[in-house]
C-alpha positions as a Python dict, from the first residue, in 0.01 Angstrom:
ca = {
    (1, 'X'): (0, 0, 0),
    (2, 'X'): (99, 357, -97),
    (3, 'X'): (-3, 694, -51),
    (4, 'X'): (116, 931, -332),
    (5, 'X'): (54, 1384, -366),
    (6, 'X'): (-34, 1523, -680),
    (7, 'X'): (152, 1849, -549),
    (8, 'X'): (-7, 2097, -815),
    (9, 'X'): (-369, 1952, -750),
    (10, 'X'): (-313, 1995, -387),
    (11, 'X'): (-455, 2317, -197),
    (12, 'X'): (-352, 2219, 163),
    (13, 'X'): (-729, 2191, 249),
    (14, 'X'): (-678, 1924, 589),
    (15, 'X'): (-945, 1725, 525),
    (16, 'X'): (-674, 1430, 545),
    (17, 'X'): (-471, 1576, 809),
    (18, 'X'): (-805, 1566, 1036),
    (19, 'X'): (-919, 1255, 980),
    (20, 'X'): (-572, 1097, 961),
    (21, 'X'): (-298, 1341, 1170),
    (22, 'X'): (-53, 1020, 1219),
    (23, 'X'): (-29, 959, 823),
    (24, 'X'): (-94, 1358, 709),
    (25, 'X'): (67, 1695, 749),
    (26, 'X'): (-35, 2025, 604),
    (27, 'X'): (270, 2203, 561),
    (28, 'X'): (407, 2532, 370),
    (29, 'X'): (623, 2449, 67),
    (30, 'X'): (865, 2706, -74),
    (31, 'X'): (614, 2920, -282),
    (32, 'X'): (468, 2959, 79),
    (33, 'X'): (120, 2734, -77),
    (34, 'X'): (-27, 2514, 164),
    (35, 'X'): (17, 2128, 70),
    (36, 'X'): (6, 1778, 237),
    (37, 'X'): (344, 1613, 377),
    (38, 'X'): (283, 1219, 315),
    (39, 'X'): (424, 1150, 702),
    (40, 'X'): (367, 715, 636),
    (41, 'X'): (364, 698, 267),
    (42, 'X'): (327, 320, 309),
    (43, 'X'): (92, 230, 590),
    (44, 'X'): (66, -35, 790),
    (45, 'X'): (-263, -276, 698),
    (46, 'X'): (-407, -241, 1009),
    (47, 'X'): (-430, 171, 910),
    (48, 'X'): (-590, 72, 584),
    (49, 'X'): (-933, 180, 603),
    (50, 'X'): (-810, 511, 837),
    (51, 'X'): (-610, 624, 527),
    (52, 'X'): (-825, 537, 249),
    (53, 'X'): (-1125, 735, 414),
    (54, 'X'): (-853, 1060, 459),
    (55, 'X'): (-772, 971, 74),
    (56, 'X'): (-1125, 1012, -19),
    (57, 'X'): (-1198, 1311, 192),
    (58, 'X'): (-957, 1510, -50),
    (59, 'X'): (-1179, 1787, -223),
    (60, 'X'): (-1012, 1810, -487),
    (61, 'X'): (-860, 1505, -532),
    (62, 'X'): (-483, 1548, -502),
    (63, 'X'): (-406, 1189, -291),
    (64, 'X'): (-404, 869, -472),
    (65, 'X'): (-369, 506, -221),
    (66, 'X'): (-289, 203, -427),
    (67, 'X'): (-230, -147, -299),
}
């Protein structure tokens, strides 16, 4: 399993972040934009419901779980 940041779709929103703070960060990047730090890009099985929920909570669609 994998979690994966489409960085340019991504508008630092927190939806994942609040449903999943161990796996998510909101941070600044260098433009000083808002996006999601992947903190577990490959998650444990036991977390993978918890992630795929945060996944799907993106508005706008910038995370992507696969496995």
């Amino acid at each position: 399993m994998r979690i994966t940041v489409d960085r340019e779709r991504c508008e630092g929103l927190g939806m994942c972040e609040s449903m999943a703070p161990d796996h998510f960060e909101v941070i600044e990047d260098d433009d000083g934009n808002e996006t999601v730090d992947i903190l577990v890009p490959e998650p444990d099985a036991s977390d993978r419901d918890l992630v795929q929920s945060a996944v799907q909570s993106c508005p706008v669609l910038a995370l992507t779980f696969t496995g």
